[in-house]
Amino acid sequence: MHGSLTRRRRAGLALLTSAALAAASAIVAATAVSAPASAATSATVTVNTGTSLGTIPAAGHGVNVAVYDGNMNSSPVSGLLRDAGFTAVRYPGGSYGDIYHWKTHTTEGGYVAPGTDFDTYVSTVRSAGAQPVVIANYGTGTAQEAADWVRYANVTKGYGVKYWEIGNEVYGNGHYGSGWEQDNHSDKSPRAYANNVLQYISAMKAVDSSIKVGVVLTTPGGWPDGVVGSGDSADWNNTVMSIVQDKADFVIVHWYPGATSAADSLTKVSQIPPMVSTIRSLLGRYAGSRASSIGIAVTEANLNYQLNSATTALGAADSYFTWFENGVMNVDWWSLHNGTSSSPKTNDDGTTDYNDFGILSSGSSGEPPVNTPLPPYYGLAMVGRAGSPGDTLVKASSSSSLLAAHAVRTSGGVNVVLVNKDPNNSTTVSLSYSGFSPGGTASVVQWHKGATSIGTSTASSATSITLPPYSITVLKASGGGTASPTPSPSRTPSPSPSASPTAGGSGCSATYTVTNSWPGGFQADVTVTNTRATAISGWTVGWSFRNGQTISSSWNATVTQSGAAVTARNVSYNGGLAAGASTSFGFTGNGADDVPAPISCTIG
């Protein structure tokens, strides 16, 4: 978290640790919710079930908890987490991760609430059916302390904690001027962090080689991304990855976009595809052949504007699916409870704002009783209603900028997620499906502004539905398909139709695959295969774009462009290919995502 968020989070601390309040029974009800009256607009949605965008990741749907939150393990919590479909819970709480010592359950300069120890946290997470995501203390800890934690968690207790981060927002340690993250190392440079991370990874994996360890990066486009500190030769991300290279299992960014209005807040999801592409390009530059297998985790996310609004609920649902569709392995909302030091205000959308980052009320002054779900809880619960880990994400497109559409292929049919961002008008949506024939009736799961439960009902058709203003709807269609996508790994979208490999005689072949796209841009991979009976020592791939596309970044190849013509040559580590062996490179581009043809490959 950055400086302003530090004050907000710790300001809520006294409220979270004041006199105990009675827990409210706040269970999401499965009852129909009537929609407010409004005018009607129309839109069309197209669902292409034959094109996969990957799968819902196993630990994708996450939320943060903190050791200063005395309510984090209260009796209703595990049920509320389970009802919302959360599959990951991050601990011990943002910047507290860099001052928390797990052995003594203490912090340096912070507060630890009773009943928030590691074992109790794991019990709550397990009861919720989720996985732990743990921050190993970098700021005031050691590699040995982290390794001992892995041993206790996975050897002594058998908890099987898979995901471990090395520190929180370590770049906020003062090296770039602003400091909110505790870091007791004398050298606070990205170079020092990266070298220390290698020690952490080595020590922790010596205890349990099956764990996944993550390294902290700055958020593309956010401070201090691109800043070169005193004594450094590059910015944080390039310095860290040039040293860590392929040794980490995933990289970590945080997302707090902020906004100037409710309407502006709901546009911030457009930041996600280019951010992911920038990170992928960075990994391609430094992680070699492992670049495509290194995950991306967004371990803190919040729209950071009118925190308890219906707007934030809509943005939470839209952003989680957009992150998943772009191959991110984990997103953790900030946070479960947070507290507030502000009086309630009225949001742009007319709802009440408590200036509380929590999805459940902390029971602070002016707030509802503790554990009452706030609007963002319902937005995130709708993510859980739309699909389960392993379900396939498929392409869905909308004709309206005020209607976001996502779709999930399940074993029983197709679930279409519709987010109506129009605060004043209902929207009648006509849906068409490619590769899928919906049955007669469909199930409808819905939440709208002002609702205090998630409603369920039945629609007469899966091809038409009227949505309330400012609402999130999951339209669940059963039926069969004429084309069923093959599920791909949760963090990398499956291919779109690709160009045919180059015919024999050139010594190698190349296959071009579009792996992701967004308005105005796309990402593609090219696989190069040695078709000779003997090894080759180098290759060159070429094609010409047909519609004015341009290359914006690339990895695992040296890519140049002259007009429409693109040439890609191997780099030092992937030019040599044994007979029949393959390698791949990738790039991001501006423009449409169509596949060029022909594509050539020559050796040498």
Coordinates of C-alpha atoms in Angstrom, one line a residue:
M1 CA 0.0 0.0 0.0
H2 CA 1.1 3.5 -0.6
G3 CA 1.4 6.3 2.0
S4 CA -2.2 7.6 1.9
L5 CA -3.5 4.1 2.3
T6 CA -1.3 3.5 5.2
R7 CA -2.9 6.3 7.1
R8 CA -6.4 5.1 6.2
R9 CA -5.8 1.5 7.2
R10 CA -4.1 2.3 10.5
A11 CA -6.6 5.0 11.3
G12 CA -9.2 2.2 11.3
L13 CA -7.1 0.2 13.8
A14 CA -8.4 1.9 16.9
L15 CA -12.0 1.3 15.8
L16 CA -11.3 -2.4 15.2
T17 CA -9.8 -2.8 18.6
S18 CA -12.5 -0.8 20.6
A19 CA -15.1 -2.4 22.8
A20 CA -16.4 -5.7 21.3
L21 CA -19.6 -5.4 19.3
A22 CA -22.2 -8.2 18.9
A23 CA -21.8 -10.1 15.6
A24 CA -24.7 -9.6 13.2
S25 CA -26.2 -12.5 11.3
A26 CA -25.5 -11.3 7.7
I27 CA -25.9 -14.2 5.4
V28 CA -26.5 -13.7 1.6
A29 CA -30.1 -14.7 1.1
A30 CA -31.2 -16.7 -2.0
T31 CA -34.4 -14.7 -2.5
A32 CA -35.7 -12.7 -5.5
V33 CA -35.0 -9.0 -5.4
S34 CA -37.3 -6.5 -7.0
A35 CA -35.7 -4.0 -9.4
P36 CA -36.2 -0.3 -9.2
A37 CA -38.4 1.3 -11.9
S38 CA -36.6 3.1 -14.7
A39 CA -36.5 3.8 -18.4
A40 CA -35.1 1.1 -20.7
T41 CA -32.2 1.0 -23.1
S42 CA -31.1 -1.9 -25.3
A43 CA -27.8 -3.7 -26.0
T44 CA -26.6 -6.9 -27.7
V45 CA -24.1 -9.4 -26.2
T46 CA -22.3 -12.0 -28.3
V47 CA -20.8 -15.1 -26.5
N48 CA -18.2 -17.1 -28.4
T49 CA -17.9 -20.4 -26.5
G50 CA -15.4 -21.8 -29.1
T51 CA -12.7 -19.3 -28.0
S52 CA -11.1 -19.9 -24.6
L53 CA -9.5 -17.2 -22.5
G54 CA -8.1 -19.6 -20.0
T55 CA -9.8 -20.9 -16.8
I56 CA -10.9 -19.5 -13.5
P57 CA -7.7 -19.9 -11.4
A58 CA -7.6 -22.2 -8.4
A59 CA -6.7 -19.3 -6.0
G60 CA -8.0 -16.5 -8.1
H61 CA -10.9 -15.1 -6.1
G62 CA -9.2 -13.6 -3.0
V63 CA -9.5 -11.1 -0.1
N64 CA -7.1 -9.7 2.5
V65 CA -7.2 -10.1 6.2
A66 CA -5.1 -8.4 8.9
V67 CA -3.8 -9.3 12.3
Y68 CA -5.0 -6.0 13.7
D69 CA -8.6 -7.0 12.9
G70 CA -10.1 -8.6 16.0
N71 CA -13.1 -9.8 13.9
M72 CA -11.1 -11.6 11.2
N73 CA -11.9 -15.0 12.7
S74 CA -15.3 -14.3 14.3
S75 CA -17.9 -17.0 13.9
P76 CA -19.8 -15.6 10.8
V77 CA -16.6 -15.0 8.8
S78 CA -15.9 -18.4 7.4
G79 CA -19.5 -18.7 6.2
L80 CA -19.5 -15.3 4.6
L81 CA -16.2 -16.1 2.8
R82 CA -17.6 -19.5 1.6
D83 CA -21.0 -18.0 0.5
A84 CA -19.1 -15.4 -1.6
G85 CA -17.0 -18.2 -3.2
F86 CA -13.6 -16.9 -2.1
T87 CA -10.8 -19.3 -2.9
A88 CA -7.8 -17.3 -1.4
V89 CA -7.3 -15.3 1.8
R90 CA -4.1 -13.2 2.2
Y91 CA -2.4 -12.8 5.6
P92 CA -1.1 -11.1 7.8
G93 CA -2.3 -7.8 6.3
G94 CA -0.6 -5.5 3.8
S95 CA 2.3 -3.5 5.3
Y96 CA 1.9 -5.5 8.5
G97 CA 3.5 -8.3 6.5
D98 CA 6.8 -6.5 6.9
I99 CA 6.6 -6.1 10.6
Y100 CA 4.9 -9.3 11.7
H101 CA 6.9 -12.1 13.4
W102 CA 4.9 -15.3 13.2
K103 CA 6.7 -17.3 15.9
T104 CA 5.8 -14.7 18.6
H105 CA 2.7 -13.4 16.9
T106 CA 4.0 -9.8 17.4
T107 CA 4.7 -6.8 15.2
E108 CA 7.3 -4.1 15.4
G109 CA 5.4 -0.9 16.1
G110 CA 1.9 -2.3 15.3
Y111 CA -1.0 -3.9 17.0
V112 CA -2.0 -7.5 17.0
A113 CA -5.6 -8.4 18.0
P114 CA -6.4 -11.4 20.0
G115 CA -7.4 -14.5 18.1
T116 CA -5.6 -13.6 14.9
D117 CA -2.6 -16.0 15.1
F118 CA -1.5 -18.1 12.1
D119 CA -3.2 -21.3 13.2
T120 CA -6.6 -19.6 13.8
Y121 CA -6.3 -17.9 10.4
V122 CA -5.6 -21.2 8.7
S123 CA -8.6 -22.8 10.4
T124 CA -10.9 -20.0 9.2
V125 CA -9.5 -20.2 5.6
R126 CA -9.9 -24.0 5.6
S127 CA -13.5 -23.8 6.9
A128 CA -14.2 -21.3 4.1
G129 CA -12.8 -23.7 1.5
A130 CA -10.1 -21.3 0.5
Q131 CA -6.3 -21.3 0.2
P132 CA -3.9 -19.2 2.3
V133 CA -1.7 -16.6 0.6
V134 CA 1.1 -15.6 3.1
I135 CA 3.4 -12.6 3.2
A136 CA 6.8 -13.6 4.5
N137 CA 8.4 -10.8 6.5
Y138 CA 11.1 -9.1 4.4
G139 CA 11.2 -5.7 6.1
T140 CA 12.1 -6.8 9.6
G141 CA 12.5 -10.5 9.1
T142 CA 15.1 -12.9 7.6
A143 CA 15.2 -15.7 5.1
Q144 CA 15.6 -18.2 8.0
E145 CA 12.5 -16.9 9.7
A146 CA 10.5 -17.4 6.5
A147 CA 12.0 -20.9 6.0
D148 CA 11.0 -21.7 9.6
W149 CA 7.4 -20.6 8.8
V150 CA 7.3 -22.8 5.8
R151 CA 8.5 -25.7 7.9
Y152 CA 5.9 -25.1 10.6
A153 CA 3.1 -24.6 8.1
N154 CA 3.8 -27.4 5.7
V155 CA 6.0 -30.0 7.6
T156 CA 5.0 -29.7 11.2
K157 CA 1.3 -28.9 10.7
G158 CA 0.7 -30.2 7.2
Y159 CA -1.3 -27.1 6.1
G160 CA 0.0 -27.2 2.6
V161 CA 0.4 -23.4 2.2
K162 CA 1.3 -23.0 -1.4
Y163 CA 1.6 -19.3 -2.1
W164 CA 4.3 -17.1 -0.3
E165 CA 5.2 -13.5 -1.0
I166 CA 8.5 -12.0 -0.1
G167 CA 7.5 -8.7 1.5
N168 CA 4.6 -6.3 0.7
E169 CA 5.2 -3.0 -1.1
V170 CA 8.9 -3.1 -0.5
Y171 CA 9.6 -0.3 -3.0
G172 CA 7.9 2.0 -0.5
N173 CA 10.8 1.7 1.9
G174 CA 12.1 5.2 1.3
H175 CA 14.6 4.4 -1.4
Y176 CA 12.6 6.6 -3.8
G177 CA 11.9 9.3 -1.2
S178 CA 8.5 8.3 0.1
G179 CA 8.5 5.6 2.7
W180 CA 5.6 3.8 4.3
E181 CA 7.0 0.2 4.3
Q182 CA 9.2 -0.8 7.2
D183 CA 12.6 -2.0 5.9
N184 CA 15.5 -2.5 8.3
H185 CA 18.0 -3.4 5.7
S186 CA 20.8 -0.8 5.4
D187 CA 20.6 -1.1 1.6
K188 CA 17.1 -0.4 0.5
S189 CA 17.7 -0.5 -3.3
P190 CA 15.9 -2.8 -5.7
R191 CA 19.3 -4.5 -6.2
A192 CA 19.5 -5.4 -2.5
Y193 CA 15.9 -6.6 -2.4
A194 CA 16.4 -8.9 -5.4
N195 CA 19.6 -10.4 -4.0
N196 CA 17.9 -11.0 -0.7
V197 CA 14.9 -12.5 -2.4
L198 CA 17.1 -15.2 -4.0
Q199 CA 18.2 -16.1 -0.4
Y200 CA 14.6 -16.3 0.7
I201 CA 13.6 -18.5 -2.2
S202 CA 16.5 -20.8 -1.7
A203 CA 15.9 -21.2 2.1
M204 CA 12.2 -21.6 1.8
K205 CA 12.3 -24.1 -1.1
A206 CA 14.9 -26.2 0.7
V207 CA 12.2 -26.9 3.3
D208 CA 9.3 -27.5 0.8
S209 CA 10.2 -27.5 -2.9
S210 CA 6.5 -27.5 -3.9
I211 CA 5.7 -24.0 -2.7
K212 CA 5.3 -21.1 -5.0
V213 CA 7.3 -17.9 -4.1
G214 CA 6.4 -14.4 -5.4
V215 CA 8.5 -11.3 -5.8
V216 CA 7.3 -7.7 -5.5
L217 CA 7.1 -5.4 -8.5
T218 CA 5.8 -1.9 -8.9
T219 CA 2.5 -1.5 -10.7
P220 CA 2.9 -0.5 -14.3
G221 CA 2.1 3.2 -14.7
G222 CA 2.0 3.8 -10.9
W223 CA 4.6 5.4 -8.7
P224 CA 7.5 4.6 -8.6
D225 CA 7.3 2.6 -11.9
G226 CA 10.0 4.0 -14.2
V227 CA 11.8 6.0 -11.6
V228 CA 15.5 5.3 -11.4
G229 CA 16.7 5.8 -7.8
S230 CA 20.0 7.3 -6.6
G231 CA 22.8 4.8 -7.4
D232 CA 20.7 2.6 -9.6
S233 CA 21.1 2.0 -13.3
A234 CA 17.4 1.1 -13.9
D235 CA 14.0 1.3 -12.3
W236 CA 12.7 -1.2 -9.7
N237 CA 11.1 -3.7 -12.0
N238 CA 14.0 -4.0 -14.4
T239 CA 16.5 -4.1 -11.7
V240 CA 14.7 -6.8 -9.7
M241 CA 13.9 -9.0 -12.6
S242 CA 17.4 -8.8 -14.1
I243 CA 18.7 -10.4 -10.9
V244 CA 15.8 -12.7 -10.0
Q245 CA 15.3 -13.8 -13.6
D246 CA 13.5 -17.2 -13.6
K247 CA 13.9 -18.0 -9.9
A248 CA 10.5 -16.7 -8.8
D249 CA 7.2 -18.6 -9.4
F250 CA 5.1 -15.4 -9.7
V251 CA 5.3 -11.7 -9.6
I252 CA 3.2 -9.3 -7.5
V253 CA 1.5 -6.0 -8.2
H254 CA -1.1 -4.0 -6.4
W255 CA -4.0 -2.0 -8.1
Y256 CA -5.5 1.1 -6.5
P257 CA -6.5 3.2 -9.6
G258 CA -8.6 5.9 -7.9
A259 CA -11.1 8.0 -9.8
T260 CA -12.7 11.5 -10.1
S261 CA -16.3 10.3 -10.4
A262 CA -18.4 7.1 -10.3
A263 CA -18.5 7.0 -14.1
D264 CA -14.7 7.4 -14.2
S265 CA -14.2 4.7 -11.6
L266 CA -16.1 2.2 -13.8
T267 CA -13.7 2.8 -16.7
K268 CA -10.6 1.8 -14.8
V269 CA -10.9 -1.8 -15.8
S270 CA -9.5 -0.7 -19.2
Q271 CA -6.1 -0.4 -17.4
I272 CA -5.9 -4.1 -16.9
P273 CA -5.0 -5.6 -20.3
P274 CA -2.1 -3.3 -21.0
M275 CA -0.8 -3.6 -17.5
V276 CA -0.7 -7.4 -17.8
S277 CA 1.0 -7.1 -21.2
T278 CA 3.7 -4.8 -19.8
I279 CA 4.4 -7.3 -17.0
R280 CA 4.5 -10.2 -19.5
S281 CA 7.0 -8.2 -21.6
L282 CA 9.2 -7.7 -18.6
L283 CA 9.1 -11.4 -17.8
G284 CA 10.0 -12.2 -21.4
R285 CA 13.0 -9.9 -21.2
Y286 CA 14.5 -11.5 -18.1
A287 CA 13.0 -14.9 -17.3
G288 CA 14.0 -16.8 -20.4
S289 CA 12.2 -20.0 -21.2
R290 CA 10.3 -19.8 -17.9
A291 CA 8.7 -16.4 -18.8
S292 CA 5.4 -17.9 -19.9
S293 CA 5.0 -20.1 -16.8
I294 CA 5.6 -17.3 -14.2
G295 CA 2.3 -16.2 -12.7
I296 CA 1.0 -12.7 -12.0
A297 CA -0.7 -12.0 -8.7
V298 CA -2.6 -8.9 -7.8
T299 CA -2.5 -9.3 -4.0
E300 CA -4.1 -6.0 -3.2
A301 CA -6.9 -4.5 -5.3
N302 CA -9.5 -1.8 -4.6
L303 CA -11.0 0.8 -6.9
N304 CA -10.0 3.3 -4.1
Y305 CA -13.0 5.7 -4.8
Q306 CA -16.1 5.9 -2.7
L307 CA -15.2 2.6 -1.1
N308 CA -18.6 1.3 0.0
S309 CA -20.6 2.3 -3.0
A310 CA -22.6 0.3 -5.5
T311 CA -20.2 1.6 -8.0
T312 CA -17.3 -0.2 -6.3
A313 CA -19.4 -3.4 -6.2
L314 CA -19.9 -3.2 -10.0
G315 CA -16.2 -2.4 -10.6
A316 CA -15.1 -5.3 -8.3
A317 CA -17.0 -7.9 -10.3
D318 CA -16.0 -6.4 -13.7
S319 CA -12.3 -6.1 -12.7
Y320 CA -11.9 -9.6 -11.3
F321 CA -13.2 -11.2 -14.5
T322 CA -11.0 -8.9 -16.6
W323 CA -8.0 -9.9 -14.5
F324 CA -8.8 -13.6 -14.9
E325 CA -9.4 -13.2 -18.7
N326 CA -5.9 -11.7 -18.9
G327 CA -4.3 -14.7 -17.3
V328 CA -3.8 -13.4 -13.7
M329 CA -3.5 -16.2 -11.1
N330 CA -4.8 -14.4 -8.0
V331 CA -6.6 -11.2 -7.1
D332 CA -7.0 -10.2 -3.4
W333 CA -9.4 -7.4 -2.5
W334 CA -8.4 -5.0 0.2
S335 CA -9.9 -5.9 2.6
L336 CA -12.2 -8.1 4.8
H337 CA -12.6 -5.5 7.6
N338 CA -10.7 -2.2 7.8
G339 CA -12.5 0.4 9.9
T340 CA -13.0 4.1 9.4
S341 CA -12.2 7.4 11.1
S342 CA -14.7 9.3 8.9
S343 CA -18.4 10.2 9.3
P344 CA -20.7 8.6 6.7
K345 CA -21.2 10.5 3.5
T346 CA -23.3 10.1 0.3
N347 CA -21.7 8.7 -2.8
D348 CA -22.1 9.8 -6.3
D349 CA -24.5 6.9 -6.9
G350 CA -26.6 7.8 -3.9
T351 CA -25.4 5.1 -1.6
T352 CA -23.9 5.6 1.8
D353 CA -20.1 5.6 2.1
Y354 CA -18.3 4.9 5.4
N355 CA -14.8 5.4 3.9
D356 CA -14.1 1.9 4.9
F357 CA -12.0 -0.4 2.7
G358 CA -13.7 -3.4 4.2
I359 CA -16.2 -5.6 2.4
L360 CA -17.8 -6.3 5.8
S361 CA -18.5 -3.7 8.4
S362 CA -16.1 -3.4 11.3
G363 CA -18.9 -1.9 13.4
S364 CA -17.1 1.4 13.7
S365 CA -19.0 4.5 14.7
G366 CA -21.7 5.3 12.2
E367 CA -21.4 1.9 10.5
P368 CA -23.9 -1.0 10.5
P369 CA -23.3 -3.9 13.0
V370 CA -20.0 -5.8 12.7
N371 CA -19.8 -8.3 9.8
T372 CA -22.7 -6.7 7.9
P373 CA -21.9 -7.1 4.2
L374 CA -21.2 -3.8 2.4
P375 CA -21.9 -3.4 -1.4
P376 CA -18.4 -4.6 -2.5
Y377 CA -19.0 -7.9 -0.7
Y378 CA -22.0 -8.5 -3.0
G379 CA -20.0 -7.5 -6.1
L380 CA -17.3 -10.0 -5.2
A381 CA -19.9 -12.7 -4.2
M382 CA -21.3 -12.4 -7.7
V383 CA -17.9 -13.4 -9.0
G384 CA -18.2 -16.5 -6.9
R385 CA -21.7 -17.2 -8.3
A386 CA -20.5 -17.1 -11.9
G387 CA -18.1 -20.0 -11.9
S388 CA -15.7 -22.2 -10.1
P389 CA -12.0 -22.9 -10.4
G390 CA -11.3 -24.8 -13.6
D391 CA -14.3 -23.5 -15.4
T392 CA -13.4 -22.0 -18.8
L393 CA -13.6 -18.3 -19.5
V394 CA -14.9 -17.6 -23.0
K395 CA -15.2 -14.4 -25.1
A396 CA -18.2 -12.2 -24.6
S397 CA -18.6 -8.8 -26.2
S398 CA -21.1 -6.0 -25.6
S399 CA -22.5 -3.4 -28.0
S400 CA -22.7 -0.8 -25.1
S401 CA -19.9 0.9 -23.2
L402 CA -22.3 0.9 -20.2
L403 CA -22.7 -2.9 -20.2
A404 CA -19.8 -5.2 -19.4
A405 CA -20.1 -8.8 -20.4
H406 CA -18.1 -11.9 -19.4
A407 CA -18.9 -15.5 -19.9
V408 CA -17.9 -18.9 -18.3
R409 CA -18.3 -22.3 -19.8
T410 CA -19.2 -24.9 -17.0
S411 CA -20.0 -28.6 -17.1
G412 CA -23.7 -27.7 -17.2
G413 CA -23.7 -24.9 -19.7
V414 CA -22.7 -21.2 -20.0
N415 CA -22.9 -18.5 -17.4
V416 CA -23.0 -14.9 -18.7
V417 CA -22.0 -12.1 -16.4
L418 CA -23.7 -8.8 -17.2
V419 CA -22.7 -5.6 -15.4
N420 CA -25.1 -2.8 -16.1
K421 CA -23.1 0.4 -15.4
D422 CA -26.0 2.7 -16.3
P423 CA -27.1 4.2 -12.9
N424 CA -30.5 5.4 -14.2
N425 CA -31.8 3.0 -16.8
S426 CA -32.6 -0.6 -17.1
T427 CA -31.2 -2.4 -20.2
T428 CA -32.8 -5.0 -22.3
V429 CA -30.1 -7.3 -23.6
S430 CA -30.3 -9.6 -26.6
L431 CA -27.8 -12.5 -26.4
S432 CA -26.4 -14.7 -29.2
Y433 CA -24.2 -17.7 -28.7
S434 CA -21.6 -19.2 -31.0
G435 CA -20.8 -22.9 -30.4
F436 CA -23.5 -23.3 -27.9
S437 CA -27.3 -23.9 -28.1
P438 CA -29.0 -22.7 -24.9
G439 CA -32.0 -24.6 -23.6
G440 CA -35.4 -23.1 -22.9
T441 CA -35.4 -21.4 -19.5
A442 CA -32.4 -20.0 -17.7
S443 CA -31.5 -19.3 -14.0
V444 CA -30.9 -15.7 -13.0
V445 CA -28.7 -14.6 -10.1
Q446 CA -28.8 -10.9 -9.5
W447 CA -27.7 -8.0 -7.3
H448 CA -28.5 -4.3 -7.8
K449 CA -27.9 -1.0 -6.0
G450 CA -29.6 -0.9 -2.6
A451 CA -30.1 -4.7 -2.4
T452 CA -29.1 -6.4 0.9
S453 CA -29.2 -9.9 -0.6
I454 CA -28.5 -11.7 -3.8
G455 CA -31.6 -12.7 -5.6
T456 CA -32.4 -15.8 -7.7
S457 CA -35.2 -16.3 -10.3
T458 CA -35.9 -18.0 -13.6
A459 CA -35.9 -16.4 -17.0
S460 CA -38.0 -17.8 -19.9
S461 CA -35.1 -17.5 -22.2
A462 CA -31.3 -17.3 -22.2
T463 CA -31.3 -15.0 -25.3
S464 CA -33.1 -12.0 -23.8
I465 CA -33.1 -10.4 -20.4
T466 CA -33.8 -6.9 -18.9
L467 CA -31.3 -5.7 -16.4
P468 CA -32.0 -3.3 -13.5
P469 CA -29.9 -0.1 -13.5
Y470 CA -26.6 -0.4 -11.6
S471 CA -26.7 -4.2 -11.3
I472 CA -24.7 -7.4 -11.7
T473 CA -26.5 -10.4 -13.2
V474 CA -25.4 -13.9 -13.9
L475 CA -27.5 -15.6 -16.5
K476 CA -27.1 -19.3 -16.3
A477 CA -28.0 -21.1 -19.5
S478 CA -28.0 -24.9 -19.8
G479 CA -27.8 -26.6 -23.2
G480 CA -25.3 -28.2 -25.6
G481 CA -22.6 -27.0 -27.9
T482 CA -21.3 -27.5 -31.4
A483 CA -17.8 -26.4 -30.4
S484 CA -16.4 -26.8 -27.0
P485 CA -13.1 -25.1 -26.1
T486 CA -10.3 -27.0 -24.5
P487 CA -9.5 -25.7 -21.1
S488 CA -6.1 -24.0 -20.9
P489 CA -4.0 -23.3 -17.8
S490 CA -5.5 -20.7 -15.5
R491 CA -2.9 -18.1 -16.1
T492 CA -2.5 -18.2 -19.8
P493 CA -5.3 -17.8 -22.3
S494 CA -5.8 -20.5 -24.9
P495 CA -5.0 -19.9 -28.5
S496 CA -7.3 -18.3 -31.1
P497 CA -7.2 -19.9 -34.5
S498 CA -3.6 -19.6 -35.8
A499 CA -1.8 -19.5 -39.0
S500 CA -0.8 -22.8 -40.6
P501 CA 2.9 -23.8 -40.0
T502 CA 5.3 -23.1 -42.8
A503 CA 5.6 -25.9 -45.3
G504 CA 8.7 -28.1 -45.2
G505 CA 11.9 -27.2 -46.9
S506 CA 12.9 -24.2 -44.9
G507 CA 14.2 -26.2 -42.0
C508 CA 11.8 -24.7 -39.5
S509 CA 8.1 -23.9 -39.1
A510 CA 6.3 -21.1 -37.2
T511 CA 2.8 -21.0 -35.8
Y512 CA 1.3 -17.6 -34.8
T513 CA -1.4 -17.6 -32.0
V514 CA -3.4 -14.7 -30.6
T515 CA -3.5 -15.3 -26.8
N516 CA -5.3 -12.2 -25.7
S517 CA -7.0 -9.0 -27.0
W518 CA -8.6 -5.8 -25.8
P519 CA -9.9 -2.7 -27.4
G520 CA -7.0 -1.3 -29.5
G521 CA -4.5 -4.0 -28.7
F522 CA -3.6 -7.7 -28.5
Q523 CA -1.0 -10.2 -27.4
A524 CA 0.4 -13.0 -29.5
D525 CA 2.8 -16.0 -29.2
V526 CA 4.8 -17.6 -32.0
T527 CA 6.0 -21.2 -31.7
V528 CA 9.1 -22.1 -33.8
T529 CA 9.8 -25.7 -34.5
N530 CA 12.9 -27.3 -36.0
T531 CA 11.7 -29.5 -38.8
R532 CA 15.1 -30.9 -39.8
A533 CA 16.5 -34.2 -38.7
T534 CA 19.5 -32.4 -37.3
A535 CA 20.0 -29.5 -34.8
I536 CA 19.8 -25.9 -35.9
S537 CA 21.7 -22.9 -34.4
G538 CA 19.4 -20.0 -35.3
W539 CA 16.1 -19.0 -36.9
T540 CA 14.2 -16.0 -38.4
V541 CA 10.5 -15.6 -38.6
G542 CA 8.7 -13.1 -40.8
W543 CA 5.1 -12.0 -41.6
S544 CA 3.3 -8.9 -42.8
F545 CA 0.4 -7.3 -40.9
R546 CA -2.7 -6.7 -43.0
N547 CA -4.5 -3.9 -41.1
G548 CA -1.9 -1.5 -39.9
Q549 CA -0.9 -3.3 -36.7
T550 CA 2.3 -2.2 -34.9
I551 CA 4.5 -4.0 -32.4
S552 CA 4.6 -2.4 -29.0
S553 CA 6.8 -4.8 -27.0
S554 CA 8.3 -8.3 -27.4
W555 CA 10.1 -11.0 -25.5
N556 CA 12.3 -14.1 -26.2
A557 CA 13.1 -12.7 -29.7
T558 CA 14.5 -9.6 -31.3
V559 CA 11.6 -8.2 -33.2
T560 CA 11.8 -5.3 -35.8
Q561 CA 9.2 -3.8 -38.0
S562 CA 9.4 -1.9 -41.3
G563 CA 6.0 -0.8 -42.5
A564 CA 3.7 -3.8 -42.4
A565 CA 6.7 -6.3 -42.5
V566 CA 7.8 -7.8 -39.2
T567 CA 11.0 -9.8 -38.6
A568 CA 11.8 -11.8 -35.5
R569 CA 15.2 -13.4 -34.8
N570 CA 16.2 -15.7 -32.0
V571 CA 18.0 -14.4 -29.0
S572 CA 21.2 -16.0 -27.5
Y573 CA 19.4 -18.6 -25.4
N574 CA 16.8 -20.0 -27.8
G575 CA 18.4 -20.2 -31.2
G576 CA 19.8 -23.7 -30.8
L577 CA 17.0 -26.3 -31.4
A578 CA 17.5 -30.1 -31.5
A579 CA 15.7 -32.0 -34.2
G580 CA 12.0 -31.7 -33.7
A581 CA 12.4 -29.3 -30.7
S582 CA 10.4 -26.0 -30.3
T583 CA 10.7 -22.7 -28.7
S584 CA 8.4 -19.6 -28.5
F585 CA 8.5 -15.9 -28.4
G586 CA 5.7 -13.3 -27.7
F587 CA 4.8 -9.7 -28.2
T588 CA 2.1 -7.2 -27.7
G589 CA 0.7 -5.1 -30.6
N590 CA -1.5 -2.2 -31.3
G591 CA -4.6 -2.7 -33.5
A592 CA -6.8 -5.6 -34.4
D593 CA -5.9 -9.2 -33.3
D594 CA -6.3 -11.0 -36.6
V595 CA -3.7 -13.7 -37.6
P596 CA -1.4 -12.7 -40.5
A597 CA -0.8 -15.2 -43.4
P598 CA 1.5 -16.4 -44.6
I599 CA 4.1 -16.6 -41.9
S600 CA 7.7 -17.7 -42.8
C601 CA 10.5 -19.4 -40.9
T602 CA 14.1 -19.8 -42.1
I603 CA 17.1 -21.2 -40.3
G604 CA 20.3 -19.3 -39.6

